[in-house]
mmCIF file with all atom_site columns, C-alpha atoms in Angstrom:
data_model
loop_
_atom_site.group_PDB
_atom_site.id
_atom_site.type_symbol
_atom_site.label_atom_id
_atom_site.label_alt_id
_atom_site.label_comp_id
_atom_site.label_asym_id
_atom_site.label_entity_id
_atom_site.label_seq_id
_atom_site.pdbx_PDB_ins_code
_atom_site.Cartn_x
_atom_site.Cartn_y
_atom_site.Cartn_z
_atom_site.occupancy
_atom_site.B_iso_or_equiv
_atom_site.pdbx_formal_charge
_atom_site.auth_seq_id
_atom_site.auth_comp_id
_atom_site.auth_asym_id
_atom_site.auth_atom_id
_atom_site.pdbx_PDB_model_num
ATOM 1   C CA . MET A 1 1   ? -26.439 -2.751  -3.499 1.00 41.00 ? 1   MET A CA 1
ATOM 2   C CA . HIS A 1 2   ? -28.002 -5.392  -1.513 1.00 42.00 ? 2   HIS A CA 1
ATOM 3   C CA . ASP A 1 3   ? -25.251 -7.938  -2.177 1.00 46.00 ? 3   ASP A CA 1
ATOM 4   C CA . GLN A 1 4   ? -22.648 -5.513  -0.940 1.00 45.00 ? 4   GLN A CA 1
ATOM 5   C CA . VAL A 1 5   ? -24.124 -4.549  2.212  1.00 35.00 ? 5   VAL A CA 1
ATOM 6   C CA . ALA A 1 6   ? -24.876 -8.303  2.705  1.00 39.00 ? 6   ALA A CA 1
ATOM 7   C CA . LYS A 1 7   ? -21.142 -9.188  2.128  1.00 44.00 ? 7   LYS A CA 1
ATOM 8   C CA . ARG A 1 8   ? -20.092 -6.520  4.287  1.00 40.00 ? 8   ARG A CA 1
ATOM 9   C CA . LEU A 1 9   ? -22.325 -7.675  6.965  1.00 37.00 ? 9   LEU A CA 1
ATOM 10  C CA . ALA A 1 10  ? -20.777 -11.479 6.646  1.00 44.00 ? 10  ALA A CA 1
ATOM 11  C CA . SER A 1 11  ? -17.587 -10.244 6.723  1.00 45.00 ? 11  SER A CA 1
ATOM 12  C CA . ASN A 1 12  ? -17.760 -8.371  10.178 1.00 40.00 ? 12  ASN A CA 1
ATOM 13  C CA . SER A 1 13  ? -19.969 -11.072 11.714 1.00 39.00 ? 13  SER A CA 1
ATOM 14  C CA . GLN A 1 14  ? -18.520 -13.230 14.338 1.00 41.00 ? 14  GLN A CA 1
ATOM 15  C CA . ALA A 1 15  ? -19.960 -16.363 12.698 1.00 40.00 ? 15  ALA A CA 1
ATOM 16  C CA . ASN A 1 16  ? -17.153 -15.940 10.023 1.00 40.00 ? 16  ASN A CA 1
ATOM 17  C CA . THR A 1 17  ? -14.531 -17.066 13.111 1.00 41.00 ? 17  THR A CA 1
ATOM 18  C CA . PHE A 1 18  ? -16.170 -20.850 12.374 1.00 44.00 ? 18  PHE A CA 1
ATOM 19  C CA . ARG A 1 19  ? -15.701 -20.825 8.759  1.00 42.00 ? 19  ARG A CA 1
ATOM 20  C CA . THR A 1 20  ? -13.336 -23.184 6.937  1.00 43.00 ? 20  THR A CA 1
ATOM 21  C CA . GLU A 1 21  ? -11.816 -23.001 3.566  1.00 42.00 ? 21  GLU A CA 1
ATOM 22  C CA . ASP A 1 22  ? -12.591 -25.749 1.160  1.00 40.00 ? 22  ASP A CA 1
ATOM 23  C CA . ASP A 1 23  ? -10.890 -26.740 -2.171 1.00 43.00 ? 23  ASP A CA 1
ATOM 24  C CA . SER A 1 24  ? -12.957 -23.972 -4.310 1.00 46.00 ? 24  SER A CA 1
ATOM 25  C CA . ASN A 1 25  ? -11.679 -21.378 -1.954 1.00 52.00 ? 25  ASN A CA 1
ATOM 26  C CA . GLN A 1 26  ? -15.045 -20.728 -0.774 1.00 60.00 ? 26  GLN A CA 1
ATOM 27  C CA . ALA A 1 27  ? -16.184 -20.438 2.781  1.00 73.00 ? 27  ALA A CA 1
ATOM 28  C CA . SER A 1 28  ? -18.293 -23.202 4.336  1.00 81.00 ? 28  SER A CA 1
ATOM 29  C CA . HIS A 1 29  ? -19.831 -22.586 7.751  1.00 83.00 ? 29  HIS A CA 1
ATOM 30  C CA . PRO A 1 30  ? -19.323 -26.085 9.687  1.00 84.00 ? 30  PRO A CA 1
ATOM 31  C CA . VAL A 1 31  ? -23.258 -26.001 10.428 1.00 86.00 ? 31  VAL A CA 1
ATOM 32  C CA . ASP A 1 32  ? -23.862 -25.932 6.648  1.00 89.00 ? 32  ASP A CA 1
ATOM 33  C CA . ILE A 1 33  ? -21.522 -28.977 6.392  1.00 86.00 ? 33  ILE A CA 1
ATOM 34  C CA . HIS A 1 34  ? -23.158 -30.602 9.060  1.00 86.00 ? 34  HIS A CA 1
ATOM 35  C CA . VAL A 1 35  ? -26.862 -29.955 7.904  1.00 91.00 ? 35  VAL A CA 1
ATOM 36  C CA . GLY A 1 36  ? -25.627 -31.142 4.289  1.00 91.00 ? 36  GLY A CA 1
ATOM 37  C CA . GLN A 1 37  ? -24.253 -34.228 5.719  1.00 87.00 ? 37  GLN A CA 1
ATOM 38  C CA . GLN A 1 38  ? -27.656 -34.976 7.720  1.00 90.00 ? 38  GLN A CA 1
ATOM 39  C CA . LEU A 1 39  ? -29.308 -34.457 4.562  1.00 93.00 ? 39  LEU A CA 1
ATOM 40  C CA . ARG A 1 40  ? -27.270 -36.900 2.708  1.00 90.00 ? 40  ARG A CA 1
ATOM 41  C CA . ILE A 1 41  ? -27.785 -39.459 5.718  1.00 87.00 ? 41  ILE A CA 1
ATOM 42  C CA . ARG A 1 42  ? -31.431 -38.671 5.434  1.00 89.00 ? 42  ARG A CA 1
ATOM 43  C CA . ARG A 1 43  ? -31.865 -39.203 1.900  1.00 91.00 ? 43  ARG A CA 1
ATOM 44  C CA . VAL A 1 44  ? -29.521 -42.227 1.686  1.00 85.00 ? 44  VAL A CA 1
ATOM 45  C CA . HIS A 1 45  ? -31.681 -43.726 4.653  1.00 83.00 ? 45  HIS A CA 1
ATOM 46  C CA . SER A 1 46  ? -34.997 -42.857 2.716  1.00 87.00 ? 46  SER A CA 1
ATOM 47  C CA . ASN A 1 47  ? -33.369 -44.754 -0.329 1.00 86.00 ? 47  ASN A CA 1
ATOM 48  C CA . LEU A 1 48  ? -33.748 -41.794 -2.837 1.00 90.00 ? 48  LEU A CA 1
ATOM 49  C CA . SER A 1 49  ? -31.008 -40.651 -5.253 1.00 91.00 ? 49  SER A CA 1
ATOM 50  C CA . GLN A 1 50  ? -30.407 -37.090 -5.335 1.00 93.00 ? 50  GLN A CA 1
ATOM 51  C CA . THR A 1 51  ? -32.322 -36.622 -8.584 1.00 95.00 ? 51  THR A CA 1
ATOM 52  C CA . GLU A 1 52  ? -35.319 -38.236 -7.033 1.00 95.00 ? 52  GLU A CA 1
ATOM 53  C CA . LEU A 1 53  ? -35.003 -35.906 -3.845 1.00 96.00 ? 53  LEU A CA 1
ATOM 54  C CA . GLY A 1 54  ? -34.716 -33.024 -6.282 1.00 96.00 ? 54  GLY A CA 1
ATOM 55  C CA . GLN A 1 55  ? -37.631 -33.933 -8.385 1.00 96.00 ? 55  GLN A CA 1
ATOM 56  C CA . LYS A 1 56  ? -39.629 -34.337 -5.015 1.00 95.00 ? 56  LYS A CA 1
ATOM 57  C CA . VAL A 1 57  ? -38.717 -30.621 -4.257 1.00 95.00 ? 57  VAL A CA 1
ATOM 58  C CA . GLY A 1 58  ? -38.164 -28.897 -7.489 1.00 96.00 ? 58  GLY A CA 1
ATOM 59  C CA . LEU A 1 59  ? -34.293 -29.045 -7.273 1.00 96.00 ? 59  LEU A CA 1
ATOM 60  C CA . SER A 1 60  ? -31.539 -30.315 -9.805 1.00 96.00 ? 60  SER A CA 1
ATOM 61  C CA . TYR A 1 61  ? -29.576 -33.119 -8.536 1.00 94.00 ? 61  TYR A CA 1
ATOM 62  C CA . GLN A 1 62  ? -26.181 -30.840 -8.708 1.00 95.00 ? 62  GLN A CA 1
ATOM 63  C CA . GLN A 1 63  ? -28.019 -28.310 -6.237 1.00 96.00 ? 63  GLN A CA 1
ATOM 64  C CA . VAL A 1 64  ? -28.954 -31.307 -4.015 1.00 95.00 ? 64  VAL A CA 1
ATOM 65  C CA . GLN A 1 65  ? -25.173 -32.401 -4.350 1.00 93.00 ? 65  GLN A CA 1
ATOM 66  C CA . LYS A 1 66  ? -24.186 -28.852 -3.221 1.00 93.00 ? 66  LYS A CA 1
ATOM 67  C CA . TYR A 1 67  ? -26.218 -28.651 -0.186 1.00 94.00 ? 67  TYR A CA 1
ATOM 68  C CA . GLU A 1 68  ? -24.949 -32.200 0.713  1.00 90.00 ? 68  GLU A CA 1
ATOM 69  C CA . SER A 1 69  ? -21.424 -31.038 0.565  1.00 86.00 ? 69  SER A CA 1
ATOM 70  C CA . GLY A 1 70  ? -22.153 -27.817 2.278  1.00 87.00 ? 70  GLY A CA 1
ATOM 71  C CA . LYS A 1 71  ? -20.935 -25.627 -0.520 1.00 90.00 ? 71  LYS A CA 1
ATOM 72  C CA . ASN A 1 72  ? -24.493 -23.908 -0.782 1.00 93.00 ? 72  ASN A CA 1
ATOM 73  C CA . ARG A 1 73  ? -26.402 -22.946 2.164  1.00 94.00 ? 73  ARG A CA 1
ATOM 74  C CA . ILE A 1 74  ? -30.132 -24.356 2.477  1.00 95.00 ? 74  ILE A CA 1
ATOM 75  C CA . SER A 1 75  ? -32.737 -21.370 3.017  1.00 95.00 ? 75  SER A CA 1
ATOM 76  C CA . ALA A 1 76  ? -35.312 -22.218 5.695  1.00 95.00 ? 76  ALA A CA 1
ATOM 77  C CA . SER A 1 77  ? -37.817 -22.657 3.142  1.00 96.00 ? 77  SER A CA 1
ATOM 78  C CA . MET A 1 78  ? -35.916 -25.237 1.188  1.00 96.00 ? 78  MET A CA 1
ATOM 79  C CA . LEU A 1 79  ? -35.050 -26.996 4.392  1.00 96.00 ? 79  LEU A CA 1
ATOM 80  C CA . TYR A 1 80  ? -38.803 -27.041 5.110  1.00 97.00 ? 80  TYR A CA 1
ATOM 81  C CA . GLU A 1 81  ? -39.772 -28.321 1.779  1.00 96.00 ? 81  GLU A CA 1
ATOM 82  C CA . ILE A 1 82  ? -36.716 -30.905 1.996  1.00 97.00 ? 82  ILE A CA 1
ATOM 83  C CA . ALA A 1 83  ? -37.638 -32.220 5.432  1.00 96.00 ? 83  ALA A CA 1
ATOM 84  C CA . SER A 1 84  ? -41.322 -32.566 3.795  1.00 95.00 ? 84  SER A CA 1
ATOM 85  C CA . GLY A 1 85  ? -40.145 -34.493 0.936  1.00 94.00 ? 85  GLY A CA 1
ATOM 86  C CA . LEU A 1 86  ? -38.242 -36.954 3.102  1.00 95.00 ? 86  LEU A CA 1
ATOM 87  C CA . LYS A 1 87  ? -40.835 -37.066 5.609  1.00 94.00 ? 87  LYS A CA 1
ATOM 88  C CA . VAL A 1 88  ? -38.655 -36.161 8.451  1.00 94.00 ? 88  VAL A CA 1
ATOM 89  C CA . PRO A 1 89  ? -38.683 -33.403 11.281 1.00 95.00 ? 89  PRO A CA 1
ATOM 90  C CA . VAL A 1 90  ? -36.756 -30.173 10.082 1.00 94.00 ? 90  VAL A CA 1
ATOM 91  C CA . GLY A 1 91  ? -35.091 -30.380 13.528 1.00 92.00 ? 91  GLY A CA 1
ATOM 92  C CA . CYS A 1 92  ? -33.524 -33.521 12.591 1.00 90.00 ? 92  CYS A CA 1
ATOM 93  C CA . PHE A 1 93  ? -30.954 -31.826 10.421 1.00 91.00 ? 93  PHE A CA 1
ATOM 94  C CA . PHE A 1 94  ? -29.452 -30.186 13.144 1.00 89.00 ? 94  PHE A CA 1
ATOM 95  C CA . ASP A 1 95  ? -29.305 -33.313 15.437 1.00 85.00 ? 95  ASP A CA 1
ATOM 96  C CA . GLY A 1 96  ? -25.611 -33.228 17.111 1.00 81.00 ? 96  GLY A CA 1
ATOM 97  C CA . LEU A 1 97  ? -24.819 -29.631 16.961 1.00 82.00 ? 97  LEU A CA 1
ATOM 98  C CA . PRO A 1 98  ? -24.091 -28.011 20.203 1.00 78.00 ? 98  PRO A CA 1
ATOM 99  C CA . GLN A 1 99  ? -26.622 -25.824 21.712 1.00 78.00 ? 99  GLN A CA 1
ATOM 100 C CA . PRO A 1 100 ? -26.750 -22.223 20.374 1.00 78.00 ? 100 PRO A CA 1
ATOM 101 C CA . GLY A 1 101 ? -25.174 -19.710 23.026 1.00 76.00 ? 101 GLY A CA 1
ATOM 102 C CA . SER A 1 102 ? -23.348 -22.695 24.828 1.00 73.00 ? 102 SER A CA 1
ATOM 103 C CA . GLY A 1 103 ? -19.919 -21.640 23.756 1.00 69.00 ? 103 GLY A CA 1
ATOM 104 C CA . GLU A 1 104 ? -19.368 -24.781 22.154 1.00 62.00 ? 104 GLU A CA 1
ATOM 105 C CA . GLY A 1 105 ? -19.585 -23.546 18.355 1.00 56.00 ? 105 GLY A CA 1
ATOM 106 C CA . ALA A 1 106 ? -16.024 -24.012 17.672 1.00 51.00 ? 106 ALA A CA 1
ATOM 107 C CA . ALA A 1 107 ? -16.481 -27.810 19.023 1.00 55.00 ? 107 ALA A CA 1
ATOM 108 C CA . ILE A 1 108 ? -18.185 -29.047 16.015 1.00 60.00 ? 108 ILE A CA 1
ATOM 109 C CA . ALA A 1 109 ? -16.226 -32.157 15.315 1.00 54.00 ? 109 ALA A CA 1
ATOM 110 C CA . PRO A 1 110 ? -14.570 -32.634 11.876 1.00 57.00 ? 110 PRO A CA 1
ATOM 111 C CA . GLU A 1 111 ? -13.562 -36.122 12.631 1.00 54.00 ? 111 GLU A CA 1
ATOM 112 C CA . ALA A 1 112 ? -17.477 -37.075 13.571 1.00 57.00 ? 112 ALA A CA 1
ATOM 113 C CA . ASP A 1 113 ? -18.279 -35.446 10.108 1.00 62.00 ? 113 ASP A CA 1
ATOM 114 C CA . GLU A 1 114 ? -15.874 -37.432 8.513  1.00 71.00 ? 114 GLU A CA 1
ATOM 115 C CA . ARG A 1 115 ? -17.294 -40.600 10.116 1.00 74.00 ? 115 ARG A CA 1
ATOM 116 C CA . ILE A 1 116 ? -20.723 -39.525 8.978  1.00 72.00 ? 116 ILE A CA 1
ATOM 117 C CA . ALA A 1 117 ? -19.661 -39.068 5.353  1.00 73.00 ? 117 ALA A CA 1
ATOM 118 C CA . TYR A 1 118 ? -17.935 -42.772 5.340  1.00 79.00 ? 118 TYR A CA 1
ATOM 119 C CA . LEU A 1 119 ? -21.160 -44.273 6.731  1.00 77.00 ? 119 LEU A CA 1
ATOM 120 C CA . VAL A 1 120 ? -23.309 -42.677 3.885  1.00 74.00 ? 120 VAL A CA 1
ATOM 121 C CA . THR A 1 121 ? -20.756 -44.250 1.009  1.00 79.00 ? 121 THR A CA 1
ATOM 122 C CA . ALA A 1 122 ? -21.849 -47.312 -0.814 1.00 81.00 ? 122 ALA A CA 1
ATOM 123 C CA . GLU A 1 123 ? -18.918 -48.938 0.967  1.00 88.00 ? 123 GLU A CA 1
ATOM 124 C CA . GLY A 1 124 ? -19.821 -47.621 4.459  1.00 86.00 ? 124 GLY A CA 1
ATOM 125 C CA . ARG A 1 125 ? -23.266 -49.020 4.009  1.00 84.00 ? 125 ARG A CA 1
ATOM 126 C CA . ARG A 1 126 ? -22.193 -52.169 2.896  1.00 88.00 ? 126 ARG A CA 1
ATOM 127 C CA . PHE A 1 127 ? -19.723 -52.570 5.648  1.00 90.00 ? 127 PHE A CA 1
ATOM 128 C CA . VAL A 1 128 ? -22.023 -52.012 8.238  1.00 86.00 ? 128 VAL A CA 1
ATOM 129 C CA . GLU A 1 129 ? -24.563 -54.044 6.622  1.00 87.00 ? 129 GLU A CA 1
ATOM 130 C CA . GLU A 1 130 ? -22.063 -57.119 6.642  1.00 91.00 ? 130 GLU A CA 1
ATOM 131 C CA . ILE A 1 131 ? -21.192 -56.324 10.218 1.00 90.00 ? 131 ILE A CA 1
ATOM 132 C CA . LEU A 1 132 ? -24.861 -56.646 11.238 1.00 88.00 ? 132 LEU A CA 1
ATOM 133 C CA . ARG A 1 133 ? -25.327 -59.817 9.617  1.00 92.00 ? 133 ARG A CA 1
ATOM 134 C CA . LEU A 1 134 ? -22.555 -61.392 12.113 1.00 92.00 ? 134 LEU A CA 1
ATOM 135 C CA . PRO A 1 135 ? -23.637 -62.878 15.285 1.00 93.00 ? 135 PRO A CA 1
ATOM 136 C CA . PRO A 1 136 ? -23.239 -60.349 18.205 1.00 91.00 ? 136 PRO A CA 1
ATOM 137 C CA . LYS A 1 137 ? -20.142 -62.495 19.630 1.00 93.00 ? 137 LYS A CA 1
ATOM 138 C CA . LEU A 1 138 ? -18.387 -62.418 16.239 1.00 94.00 ? 138 LEU A CA 1
ATOM 139 C CA . ARG A 1 139 ? -18.749 -58.687 16.161 1.00 92.00 ? 139 ARG A CA 1
ATOM 140 C CA . THR A 1 140 ? -16.980 -57.917 19.182 1.00 93.00 ? 140 THR A CA 1
ATOM 141 C CA . ARG A 1 141 ? -14.168 -60.552 18.064 1.00 94.00 ? 141 ARG A CA 1
ATOM 142 C CA . THR A 1 142 ? -14.216 -58.557 14.570 1.00 93.00 ? 142 THR A CA 1
ATOM 143 C CA . LEU A 1 143 ? -13.881 -55.268 16.197 1.00 91.00 ? 143 LEU A CA 1
ATOM 144 C CA . ALA A 1 144 ? -10.887 -56.594 18.109 1.00 92.00 ? 144 ALA A CA 1
ATOM 145 C CA . VAL A 1 145 ? -9.105  -57.833 14.940 1.00 93.00 ? 145 VAL A CA 1
ATOM 146 C CA . ILE A 1 146 ? -10.000 -54.252 13.365 1.00 90.00 ? 146 ILE A CA 1
ATOM 147 C CA . ARG A 1 147 ? -8.580  -52.389 16.199 1.00 91.00 ? 147 ARG A CA 1
ATOM 148 C CA . ALA A 1 148 ? -5.411  -54.778 16.260 1.00 92.00 ? 148 ALA A CA 1
ATOM 149 C CA . ILE A 1 149 ? -4.956  -54.013 12.532 1.00 92.00 ? 149 ILE A CA 1
ATOM 150 C CA . ALA A 1 150 ? -5.394  -50.266 12.941 1.00 88.00 ? 150 ALA A CA 1
ATOM 151 C CA . GLY A 1 151 ? -3.059  -50.278 15.936 1.00 85.00 ? 151 GLY A CA 1
ATOM 152 C CA . GLU A 1 152 ? -0.202  -52.249 13.996 1.00 72.00 ? 152 GLU A CA 1
ATOM 153 C CA . GLU A 1 153 ? -0.793  -49.799 11.067 1.00 65.00 ? 153 GLU A CA 1
ATOM 154 C CA . GLY A 1 154 ? -0.303  -46.832 13.684 1.00 56.00 ? 154 GLY A CA 1
ATOM 155 C CA . ARG A 1 155 ? 2.941   -48.397 14.839 1.00 57.00 ? 155 ARG A CA 1
ATOM 156 C CA . ALA A 1 156 ? 3.951   -48.963 11.230 1.00 52.00 ? 156 ALA A CA 1
ATOM 157 C CA . GLU A 1 157 ? 3.789   -45.519 10.296 1.00 52.00 ? 157 GLU A CA 1
ATOM 158 C CA . GLU A 1 158 ? 5.685   -44.252 13.380 1.00 53.00 ? 158 GLU A CA 1
ATOM 159 C CA . ASP A 1 159 ? 8.710   -46.293 12.269 1.00 47.00 ? 159 ASP A CA 1
#
């Protein structure tokens, strides 16, 4: 009975206007996706695998994976446990979100989420590490080359 009431309330709530559909046809709220991505960033930054973090807080690696993807919401108590396990403040998982009540709820940028998701991949981390090994002047030149390549590919796609 409680589940039915919760579903009815959820379907009538204004928050549903911000939900997006994922491949499994379950609704994921952009905030849940953002918090999950922040979790992944903090976990990777702490050099922990999903299994290691799960062991610290009493979860399976699959559950950590679902939290990181935004498929499952993280309860307040679990978010607190995860923050404690990672030794970070709970609020860091909400960094980058618009302030509640600011009217910017729909402005959660999916392209920023895509960038964050890339940076926490193994390839993204290696890319950043290699770029940081370059002297600053060479970094600037490398960026110019990347922009030129990206610009040429964009023009080639238009043809």
